[in-house]
Amino acid sequence: ASAPINGNTLCAVSGFGVGGSNMHIVVEDAAAHAVKKRASEHDANATPIVVASGVDVRACAAALREKRATATTTATTTTGDVRVAVVDEGDAALARKLALLDASAPAQALRAAGVFVADASTAGRVAFCFPGQGAQYAGMASALATRFRDVKRTFAEVDDAYARIAGRALTPKFLDAHEDALADEDAHCAVFSVAVAVARLLASFGVRAECVVGQSAGEIAALVVADALSLEDGLRLLFERTRAVLSLHTADPGQMVSLRCGYDKAREL
């Protein structure tokens, strides 16, 4: 969000789809006095969330009953890795939710009722999400390349492959903090290379993703990390894709419009 303009705040929102199909929108808040009024009304009618911990969900239910008896917003037993959060909508609703905990109801039924359970002793699942162009900056990953041999080794592999593809090294273009801005032809491949290097570094420490996703160049990084493509094939695909996009010449490259109106009027326009 930006600083207020003419008393209102602007916010830019970006949505990223498969293959780099992106959607961007800029929205502006309503009048300041209206926002303040809604905020005060929300505070007055806020629905509390109560939390508890225990050795199991039944112990958490007992802790929540303790909370209700002592009129506190948190309640804990002395030990336990299970955490429970409940939307407190009144005595009757809370009683129904506690009954579900007492019965060790399935997680789906608990969530549907507004009861959320987590077990801190259970290892979480890991996913990696890789970025596209726009995340790059001069000197990115230089500290990692200096400190970690795995990163340095990946960048050497990148430069060998890029020399075959483009006839030049790639990593000096972004490792040097004093280097000029990356050329469009190299930017996607640079972001891709850092993403793969970081994923390999994390893997060397035992952090491996069960799921990988990415946006634009990040999609190709995800494919390489998942061993669906080799690093060189990923670089070649991005390099050729970028050159193809840069070679496009259209009579109408598209335009952007700013509409100072509500949703209904915007649809009409």
PDB file of C-alpha atoms in Angstrom:
ATOM      1  CA  ALA A   1       0.000   0.000   0.000  1.00  0.00           C
ATOM      2  CA  SER A   2       1.164   3.519  -0.691  1.00  0.00           C
ATOM      3  CA  ALA A   3       1.090   6.607   1.482  1.00  0.00           C
ATOM      4  CA  PRO A   4      -2.341   8.248   1.466  1.00  0.00           C
ATOM      5  CA  ILE A   5      -3.142  10.280  -1.651  1.00  0.00           C
ATOM      6  CA  ASN A   6      -5.778  12.971  -1.212  1.00  0.00           C
ATOM      7  CA  GLY A   7      -6.642  11.412   2.136  1.00  0.00           C
ATOM      8  CA  ASN A   8      -7.128   7.859   0.813  1.00  0.00           C
ATOM      9  CA  THR A   9      -4.787   4.866   0.620  1.00  0.00           C
ATOM     10  CA  LEU A  10      -4.000   3.013  -2.594  1.00  0.00           C
ATOM     11  CA  CYS A  11      -3.144  -0.684  -2.701  1.00  0.00           C
ATOM     12  CA  ALA A  12      -1.846  -2.769  -5.592  1.00  0.00           C
ATOM     13  CA  VAL A  13      -2.846  -6.445  -5.748  1.00  0.00           C
ATOM     14  CA  SER A  14      -1.283  -8.966  -8.118  1.00  0.00           C
ATOM     15  CA  GLY A  15      -2.621 -12.411  -8.988  1.00  0.00           C
ATOM     16  CA  PHE A  16      -0.323 -14.916 -10.666  1.00  0.00           C
ATOM     17  CA  GLY A  17      -1.565 -17.778 -12.816  1.00  0.00           C
ATOM     18  CA  VAL A  18      -0.065 -20.705 -14.679  1.00  0.00           C
ATOM     19  CA  GLY A  19       2.360 -19.847 -17.464  1.00  0.00           C
ATOM     20  CA  GLY A  20       2.800 -16.256 -16.355  1.00  0.00           C
ATOM     21  CA  SER A  21      -0.838 -15.289 -16.969  1.00  0.00           C
ATOM     22  CA  ASN A  22      -0.996 -12.440 -14.476  1.00  0.00           C
ATOM     23  CA  MET A  23      -3.732 -10.133 -13.238  1.00  0.00           C
ATOM     24  CA  HIS A  24      -3.010  -6.823 -11.517  1.00  0.00           C
ATOM     25  CA  ILE A  25      -5.419  -4.370  -9.931  1.00  0.00           C
ATOM     26  CA  VAL A  26      -5.056  -1.158  -7.939  1.00  0.00           C
ATOM     27  CA  VAL A  27      -7.756  -0.419  -5.365  1.00  0.00           C
ATOM     28  CA  GLU A  28      -8.446   2.653  -3.253  1.00  0.00           C
ATOM     29  CA  ASP A  29     -10.068   2.751   0.167  1.00  0.00           C
ATOM     30  CA  ALA A  30     -13.326   4.517   0.962  1.00  0.00           C
ATOM     31  CA  ALA A  31     -13.562   7.790   2.848  1.00  0.00           C
ATOM     32  CA  ALA A  32     -11.539   7.771   6.050  1.00  0.00           C
ATOM     33  CA  HIS A  33     -14.516   8.517   8.312  1.00  0.00           C
ATOM     34  CA  ALA A  34     -16.431   5.527   6.894  1.00  0.00           C
ATOM     35  CA  VAL A  35     -13.489   3.215   7.511  1.00  0.00           C
ATOM     36  CA  LYS A  36     -13.171   4.407  11.100  1.00  0.00           C
ATOM     37  CA  LYS A  37     -16.875   3.868  11.702  1.00  0.00           C
ATOM     38  CA  ARG A  38     -16.766   0.299  10.423  1.00  0.00           C
ATOM     39  CA  ALA A  39     -13.686  -0.445  12.525  1.00  0.00           C
ATOM     40  CA  SER A  40     -15.349   0.797  15.720  1.00  0.00           C
ATOM     41  CA  GLU A  41     -18.508  -1.195  14.980  1.00  0.00           C
ATOM     42  CA  HIS A  42     -16.419  -4.325  14.386  1.00  0.00           C
ATOM     43  CA  ASP A  43     -14.554  -3.863  17.678  1.00  0.00           C
ATOM     44  CA  ALA A  44     -17.792  -3.549  19.593  1.00  0.00           C
ATOM     45  CA  ASN A  45     -19.174  -6.794  18.162  1.00  0.00           C
ATOM     46  CA  ALA A  46     -15.943  -8.765  17.852  1.00  0.00           C
ATOM     47  CA  THR A  47     -16.250 -12.554  18.199  1.00  0.00           C
ATOM     48  CA  PRO A  48     -13.479 -13.850  20.489  1.00  0.00           C
ATOM     49  CA  ILE A  49     -11.259 -16.788  19.653  1.00  0.00           C
ATOM     50  CA  VAL A  50     -10.198 -18.915  22.619  1.00  0.00           C
ATOM     51  CA  VAL A  51      -7.189 -21.207  22.625  1.00  0.00           C
ATOM     52  CA  ALA A  52      -5.993 -24.093  24.775  1.00  0.00           C
ATOM     53  CA  SER A  53      -3.221 -26.673  24.855  1.00  0.00           C
ATOM     54  CA  GLY A  54      -3.033 -30.168  26.314  1.00  0.00           C
ATOM     55  CA  VAL A  55      -1.853 -33.739  25.838  1.00  0.00           C
ATOM     56  CA  ASP A  56      -4.870 -34.493  23.624  1.00  0.00           C
ATOM     57  CA  VAL A  57      -8.082 -32.875  22.402  1.00  0.00           C
ATOM     58  CA  ARG A  58     -10.012 -33.997  25.496  1.00  0.00           C
ATOM     59  CA  ALA A  59      -7.502 -32.239  27.738  1.00  0.00           C
ATOM     60  CA  CYS A  60      -7.895 -29.151  25.566  1.00  0.00           C
ATOM     61  CA  ALA A  61     -11.654 -29.345  25.983  1.00  0.00           C
ATOM     62  CA  ALA A  62     -11.193 -29.420  29.775  1.00  0.00           C
ATOM     63  CA  ALA A  63      -8.905 -26.390  29.544  1.00  0.00           C
ATOM     64  CA  LEU A  64     -11.512 -24.533  27.502  1.00  0.00           C
ATOM     65  CA  ARG A  65     -14.143 -25.271  30.151  1.00  0.00           C
ATOM     66  CA  GLU A  66     -11.703 -23.817  32.685  1.00  0.00           C
ATOM     67  CA  LYS A  67     -11.445 -20.721  30.499  1.00  0.00           C
ATOM     68  CA  ARG A  68     -15.233 -20.374  30.468  1.00  0.00           C
ATOM     69  CA  ALA A  69     -15.365 -20.733  34.242  1.00  0.00           C
ATOM     70  CA  THR A  70     -12.613 -18.174  34.869  1.00  0.00           C
ATOM     71  CA  ALA A  71     -13.591 -15.774  32.041  1.00  0.00           C
ATOM     72  CA  THR A  72     -10.111 -15.727  30.495  1.00  0.00           C
ATOM     73  CA  THR A  73      -9.330 -15.780  26.779  1.00  0.00           C
ATOM     74  CA  THR A  74      -6.577 -18.389  27.018  1.00  0.00           C
ATOM     75  CA  ALA A  75      -6.358 -21.611  28.954  1.00  0.00           C
ATOM     76  CA  THR A  76      -3.565 -24.161  29.118  1.00  0.00           C
ATOM     77  CA  THR A  77      -2.821 -27.418  30.850  1.00  0.00           C
ATOM     78  CA  THR A  78       0.652 -27.897  32.257  1.00  0.00           C
ATOM     79  CA  THR A  79       1.973 -30.022  29.382  1.00  0.00           C
ATOM     80  CA  GLY A  80       0.983 -31.113  25.908  1.00  0.00           C
ATOM     81  CA  ASP A  81       1.678 -30.578  22.233  1.00  0.00           C
ATOM     82  CA  VAL A  82      -1.940 -30.406  21.042  1.00  0.00           C
ATOM     83  CA  ARG A  83      -3.292 -26.919  20.371  1.00  0.00           C
ATOM     84  CA  VAL A  84      -6.970 -26.043  19.958  1.00  0.00           C
ATOM     85  CA  ALA A  85      -8.499 -22.747  18.819  1.00  0.00           C
ATOM     86  CA  VAL A  86     -12.256 -22.224  19.023  1.00  0.00           C
ATOM     87  CA  VAL A  87     -14.503 -19.429  17.772  1.00  0.00           C
ATOM     88  CA  ASP A  88     -16.520 -18.555  20.891  1.00  0.00           C
ATOM     89  CA  GLU A  89     -20.067 -17.788  19.755  1.00  0.00           C
ATOM     90  CA  GLY A  90     -21.716 -18.162  23.146  1.00  0.00           C
ATOM     91  CA  ASP A  91     -22.336 -20.811  25.792  1.00  0.00           C
ATOM     92  CA  ALA A  92     -24.543 -23.119  23.731  1.00  0.00           C
ATOM     93  CA  ALA A  93     -22.280 -23.083  20.669  1.00  0.00           C
ATOM     94  CA  LEU A  94     -19.185 -23.596  22.804  1.00  0.00           C
ATOM     95  CA  ALA A  95     -20.810 -26.577  24.543  1.00  0.00           C
ATOM     96  CA  ARG A  96     -21.479 -28.211  21.158  1.00  0.00           C
ATOM     97  CA  LYS A  97     -17.876 -27.654  20.099  1.00  0.00           C
ATOM     98  CA  LEU A  98     -16.501 -29.058  23.341  1.00  0.00           C
ATOM     99  CA  ALA A  99     -18.681 -32.138  22.859  1.00  0.00           C
ATOM    100  CA  LEU A 100     -17.004 -32.682  19.485  1.00  0.00           C
ATOM    101  CA  LEU A 101     -13.597 -32.486  21.158  1.00  0.00           C
ATOM    102  CA  ASP A 102     -14.725 -34.904  23.892  1.00  0.00           C
ATOM    103  CA  ALA A 103     -15.779 -37.346  21.164  1.00  0.00           C
ATOM    104  CA  SER A 104     -12.466 -36.903  19.250  1.00  0.00           C
ATOM    105  CA  ALA A 105     -14.442 -35.962  16.145  1.00  0.00           C
ATOM    106  CA  PRO A 106     -12.625 -36.047  12.766  1.00  0.00           C
ATOM    107  CA  ALA A 107     -10.616 -32.963  11.828  1.00  0.00           C
ATOM    108  CA  GLN A 108     -12.988 -32.094   8.971  1.00  0.00           C
ATOM    109  CA  ALA A 109     -15.995 -32.057  11.306  1.00  0.00           C
ATOM    110  CA  LEU A 110     -14.082 -29.941  13.821  1.00  0.00           C
ATOM    111  CA  ARG A 111     -13.076 -27.367  11.214  1.00  0.00           C
ATOM    112  CA  ALA A 112     -16.640 -27.191   9.901  1.00  0.00           C
ATOM    113  CA  ALA A 113     -17.783 -26.366  13.442  1.00  0.00           C
ATOM    114  CA  GLY A 114     -15.152 -23.658  13.952  1.00  0.00           C
ATOM    115  CA  VAL A 115     -12.737 -25.793  15.998  1.00  0.00           C
ATOM    116  CA  PHE A 116      -9.123 -25.885  14.808  1.00  0.00           C
ATOM    117  CA  VAL A 117      -6.611 -28.457  16.078  1.00  0.00           C
ATOM    118  CA  ALA A 118      -2.861 -28.735  15.557  1.00  0.00           C
ATOM    119  CA  ASP A 119      -0.270 -31.117  16.977  1.00  0.00           C
ATOM    120  CA  ALA A 120       3.131 -29.520  17.554  1.00  0.00           C
ATOM    121  CA  SER A 121       4.768 -32.953  17.790  1.00  0.00           C
ATOM    122  CA  THR A 122       3.821 -33.800  14.203  1.00  0.00           C
ATOM    123  CA  ALA A 123       6.277 -32.690  11.548  1.00  0.00           C
ATOM    124  CA  GLY A 124       4.693 -30.290   9.057  1.00  0.00           C
ATOM    125  CA  ARG A 125       4.709 -30.784   5.304  1.00  0.00           C
ATOM    126  CA  VAL A 126       6.966 -28.501   3.293  1.00  0.00           C
ATOM    127  CA  ALA A 127       6.189 -26.759  -0.003  1.00  0.00           C
ATOM    128  CA  PHE A 128       8.438 -24.429  -2.005  1.00  0.00           C
ATOM    129  CA  CYS A 129       7.010 -21.560  -4.059  1.00  0.00           C
ATOM    130  CA  PHE A 130       9.474 -20.034  -6.540  1.00  0.00           C
ATOM    131  CA  PRO A 131       9.193 -16.432  -7.812  1.00  0.00           C
ATOM    132  CA  GLY A 132       9.344 -15.066 -11.339  1.00  0.00           C
ATOM    133  CA  GLN A 133      11.001 -11.987 -12.787  1.00  0.00           C
ATOM    134  CA  GLY A 134      10.809  -8.954 -10.526  1.00  0.00           C
ATOM    135  CA  ALA A 135      12.437 -10.617  -7.518  1.00  0.00           C
ATOM    136  CA  GLN A 136      15.977  -9.996  -8.818  1.00  0.00           C
ATOM    137  CA  TYR A 137      18.414  -7.411  -7.488  1.00  0.00           C
ATOM    138  CA  ALA A 138      22.106  -6.637  -7.875  1.00  0.00           C
ATOM    139  CA  GLY A 139      24.244  -8.832  -5.640  1.00  0.00           C
ATOM    140  CA  MET A 140      21.517 -11.386  -4.931  1.00  0.00           C
ATOM    141  CA  ALA A 141      22.834 -14.673  -3.502  1.00  0.00           C
ATOM    142  CA  SER A 142      26.413 -13.379  -3.431  1.00  0.00           C
ATOM    143  CA  ALA A 143      26.705 -14.029   0.318  1.00  0.00           C
ATOM    144  CA  LEU A 144      25.339 -17.548  -0.144  1.00  0.00           C
ATOM    145  CA  ALA A 145      27.787 -18.255  -2.968  1.00  0.00           C
ATOM    146  CA  THR A 146      30.667 -17.092  -0.797  1.00  0.00           C
ATOM    147  CA  ARG A 147      29.649 -19.142   2.229  1.00  0.00           C
ATOM    148  CA  PHE A 148      28.198 -22.357   0.802  1.00  0.00           C
ATOM    149  CA  ARG A 149      29.964 -24.685  -1.633  1.00  0.00           C
ATOM    150  CA  ASP A 150      26.652 -26.169  -2.795  1.00  0.00           C
ATOM    151  CA  VAL A 151      25.523 -22.756  -4.048  1.00  0.00           C
ATOM    152  CA  LYS A 152      28.888 -22.045  -5.662  1.00  0.00           C
ATOM    153  CA  ARG A 153      28.768 -25.457  -7.357  1.00  0.00           C
ATOM    154  CA  THR A 154      25.265 -24.795  -8.717  1.00  0.00           C
ATOM    155  CA  PHE A 155      26.317 -21.416 -10.092  1.00  0.00           C
ATOM    156  CA  ALA A 156      29.338 -23.005 -11.819  1.00  0.00           C
ATOM    157  CA  GLU A 157      26.931 -25.481 -13.443  1.00  0.00           C
ATOM    158  CA  VAL A 158      24.701 -22.565 -14.467  1.00  0.00           C
ATOM    159  CA  ASP A 159      27.574 -20.681 -16.106  1.00  0.00           C
ATOM    160  CA  ASP A 160      28.765 -23.780 -17.998  1.00  0.00           C
ATOM    161  CA  ALA A 161      25.264 -24.393 -19.350  1.00  0.00           C
ATOM    162  CA  TYR A 162      24.599 -20.720 -20.114  1.00  0.00           C
ATOM    163  CA  ALA A 163      27.841 -20.473 -22.063  1.00  0.00           C
ATOM    164  CA  ARG A 164      26.558 -23.244 -24.344  1.00  0.00           C
ATOM    165  CA  ILE A 165      23.129 -21.615 -24.629  1.00  0.00           C
ATOM    166  CA  ALA A 166      23.884 -17.891 -24.823  1.00  0.00           C
ATOM    167  CA  GLY A 167      27.645 -17.770 -25.354  1.00  0.00           C
ATOM    168  CA  ARG A 168      28.366 -16.033 -22.025  1.00  0.00           C
ATOM    169  CA  ALA A 169      28.387 -16.541 -18.272  1.00  0.00           C
ATOM    170  CA  LEU A 170      25.243 -15.574 -16.347  1.00  0.00           C
ATOM    171  CA  THR A 171      26.087 -15.373 -12.644  1.00  0.00           C
ATOM    172  CA  PRO A 172      28.479 -12.362 -12.864  1.00  0.00           C
ATOM    173  CA  LYS A 173      25.448 -10.390 -14.065  1.00  0.00           C
ATOM    174  CA  PHE A 174      23.718 -10.702 -10.684  1.00  0.00           C
ATOM    175  CA  LEU A 175      26.379 -11.689  -8.119  1.00  0.00           C
ATOM    176  CA  ASP A 176      28.166  -8.351  -8.434  1.00  0.00           C
ATOM    177  CA  ALA A 177      26.344  -5.781  -6.304  1.00  0.00           C
ATOM    178  CA  HIS A 178      27.793  -3.003  -8.470  1.00  0.00           C
ATOM    179  CA  GLU A 179      26.655  -4.516 -11.758  1.00  0.00           C
ATOM    180  CA  ASP A 180      24.124  -2.579 -13.808  1.00  0.00           C
ATOM    181  CA  ALA A 181      20.533  -3.807 -13.931  1.00  0.00           C
ATOM    182  CA  LEU A 182      20.051  -7.209 -15.533  1.00  0.00           C
ATOM    183  CA  ALA A 183      19.116  -7.213 -19.180  1.00  0.00           C
ATOM    184  CA  ASP A 184      15.642  -8.578 -19.877  1.00  0.00           C
ATOM    185  CA  GLU A 185      17.250 -11.442 -21.769  1.00  0.00           C
ATOM    186  CA  ASP A 186      19.063 -12.609 -18.612  1.00  0.00           C
ATOM    187  CA  ALA A 187      16.638 -11.684 -15.819  1.00  0.00           C
ATOM    188  CA  HIS A 188      14.390 -14.766 -15.923  1.00  0.00           C
ATOM    189  CA  CYS A 189      17.376 -17.101 -16.041  1.00  0.00           C
ATOM    190  CA  ALA A 190      19.007 -15.281 -13.126  1.00  0.00           C
ATOM    191  CA  VAL A 191      15.940 -15.625 -10.885  1.00  0.00           C
ATOM    192  CA  PHE A 192      15.608 -19.257 -11.945  1.00  0.00           C
ATOM    193  CA  SER A 193      19.268 -19.997 -11.116  1.00  0.00           C
ATOM    194  CA  VAL A 194      19.046 -18.523  -7.623  1.00  0.00           C
ATOM    195  CA  ALA A 195      15.824 -20.428  -6.929  1.00  0.00           C
ATOM    196  CA  VAL A 196      17.398 -23.751  -7.891  1.00  0.00           C
ATOM    197  CA  ALA A 197      20.568 -22.982  -5.930  1.00  0.00           C
ATOM    198  CA  VAL A 198      18.618 -22.125  -2.760  1.00  0.00           C
ATOM    199  CA  ALA A 199      16.457 -25.262  -3.085  1.00  0.00           C
ATOM    200  CA  ARG A 200      19.582 -27.415  -3.426  1.00  0.00           C
ATOM    201  CA  LEU A 201      21.163 -25.686  -0.430  1.00  0.00           C
ATOM    202  CA  LEU A 202      18.084 -26.357   1.708  1.00  0.00           C
ATOM    203  CA  ALA A 203      18.129 -29.996   0.574  1.00  0.00           C
ATOM    204  CA  SER A 204      21.735 -30.291   1.780  1.00  0.00           C
ATOM    205  CA  PHE A 205      20.438 -29.408   5.251  1.00  0.00           C
ATOM    206  CA  GLY A 206      17.648 -31.970   5.003  1.00  0.00           C
ATOM    207  CA  VAL A 207      14.870 -29.533   4.072  1.00  0.00           C
ATOM    208  CA  ARG A 208      13.098 -31.020   1.053  1.00  0.00           C
ATOM    209  CA  ALA A 209       9.760 -30.024  -0.384  1.00  0.00           C
ATOM    210  CA  GLU A 210       6.880 -32.437  -0.834  1.00  0.00           C
ATOM    211  CA  CYS A 211       5.331 -29.990  -3.282  1.00  0.00           C
ATOM    212  CA  VAL A 212       6.886 -27.353  -5.534  1.00  0.00           C
ATOM    213  CA  VAL A 213       5.104 -24.548  -7.384  1.00  0.00           C
ATOM    214  CA  GLY A 214       6.210 -21.366  -9.086  1.00  0.00           C
ATOM    215  CA  GLN A 215       5.136 -18.328 -11.053  1.00  0.00           C
ATOM    216  CA  SER A 216       6.535 -17.679 -14.534  1.00  0.00           C
ATOM    217  CA  ALA A 217      10.271 -18.468 -14.328  1.00  0.00           C
ATOM    218  CA  GLY A 218       9.537 -20.049 -10.961  1.00  0.00           C
ATOM    219  CA  GLU A 219       7.483 -22.745 -12.690  1.00  0.00           C
ATOM    220  CA  ILE A 220      10.588 -23.875 -14.541  1.00  0.00           C
ATOM    221  CA  ALA A 221      12.604 -23.827 -11.310  1.00  0.00           C
ATOM    222  CA  ALA A 222       9.934 -26.032  -9.737  1.00  0.00           C
ATOM    223  CA  LEU A 223      10.233 -28.526 -12.601  1.00  0.00           C
ATOM    224  CA  VAL A 224      14.015 -28.673 -12.186  1.00  0.00           C
ATOM    225  CA  VAL A 225      13.832 -29.088  -8.408  1.00  0.00           C
ATOM    226  CA  ALA A 226      11.285 -31.887  -8.952  1.00  0.00           C
ATOM    227  CA  ASP A 227      13.755 -33.571 -11.381  1.00  0.00           C
ATOM    228  CA  ALA A 228      11.313 -33.247 -14.265  1.00  0.00           C
ATOM    229  CA  LEU A 229      13.866 -31.145 -16.191  1.00  0.00           C
ATOM    230  CA  SER A 230      17.631 -30.843 -16.051  1.00  0.00           C
ATOM    231  CA  LEU A 231      19.110 -27.523 -15.007  1.00  0.00           C
ATOM    232  CA  GLU A 232      20.430 -26.912 -18.527  1.00  0.00           C
ATOM    233  CA  ASP A 233      17.072 -27.738 -20.112  1.00  0.00           C
ATOM    234  CA  GLY A 234      15.387 -25.320 -17.728  1.00  0.00           C
ATOM    235  CA  LEU A 235      17.850 -22.552 -18.607  1.00  0.00           C
ATOM    236  CA  ARG A 236      17.450 -23.199 -22.330  1.00  0.00           C
ATOM    237  CA  LEU A 237      13.653 -23.151 -22.090  1.00  0.00           C
ATOM    238  CA  LEU A 238      13.665 -19.834 -20.220  1.00  0.00           C
ATOM    239  CA  PHE A 239      16.253 -18.243 -22.488  1.00  0.00           C
ATOM    240  CA  GLU A 240      14.386 -19.153 -25.663  1.00  0.00           C
ATOM    241  CA  ARG A 241      11.028 -18.186 -24.125  1.00  0.00           C
ATOM    242  CA  THR A 242      12.400 -14.784 -23.171  1.00  0.00           C
ATOM    243  CA  ARG A 243      13.899 -14.167 -26.608  1.00  0.00           C
ATOM    244  CA  ALA A 244      10.601 -15.125 -28.234  1.00  0.00           C
ATOM    245  CA  VAL A 245       8.679 -12.661 -26.040  1.00  0.00           C
ATOM    246  CA  LEU A 246      11.204  -9.875 -26.672  1.00  0.00           C
ATOM    247  CA  SER A 247      10.942 -10.427 -30.426  1.00  0.00           C
ATOM    248  CA  LEU A 248       7.185  -9.800 -30.453  1.00  0.00           C
ATOM    249  CA  HIS A 249       6.096  -6.596 -32.164  1.00  0.00           C
ATOM    250  CA  THR A 250       2.423  -5.706 -31.984  1.00  0.00           C
ATOM    251  CA  ALA A 251       0.585  -2.679 -33.311  1.00  0.00           C
ATOM    252  CA  ASP A 252      -1.364  -2.425 -30.047  1.00  0.00           C
ATOM    253  CA  PRO A 253       0.683  -3.557 -27.018  1.00  0.00           C
ATOM    254  CA  GLY A 254      -2.270  -2.938 -24.709  1.00  0.00           C
ATOM    255  CA  GLN A 255      -3.249  -0.145 -22.370  1.00  0.00           C
ATOM    256  CA  MET A 256      -4.106   0.481 -18.732  1.00  0.00           C
ATOM    257  CA  VAL A 257      -7.042   2.516 -17.456  1.00  0.00           C
ATOM    258  CA  SER A 258      -7.757   4.030 -14.024  1.00  0.00           C
ATOM    259  CA  LEU A 259     -11.435   3.999 -13.046  1.00  0.00           C
ATOM    260  CA  ARG A 260     -12.574   6.148 -10.139  1.00  0.00           C
ATOM    261  CA  CYS A 261     -15.853   4.354  -9.539  1.00  0.00           C
ATOM    262  CA  GLY A 262     -17.409   1.390  -7.775  1.00  0.00           C
ATOM    263  CA  TYR A 263     -17.602  -2.235  -8.925  1.00  0.00           C
ATOM    264  CA  ASP A 264     -21.017  -1.990 -10.621  1.00  0.00           C
ATOM    265  CA  LYS A 265     -20.027   1.021 -12.687  1.00  0.00           C
ATOM    266  CA  ALA A 266     -16.696  -0.585 -13.593  1.00  0.00           C
ATOM    267  CA  ARG A 267     -18.511  -3.645 -14.962  1.00  0.00           C
ATOM    268  CA  GLU A 268     -20.783  -1.419 -16.998  1.00  0.00           C
ATOM    269  CA  LEU A 269     -17.799   0.433 -18.477  1.00  0.00           C
TER     270      LEU A 269
END
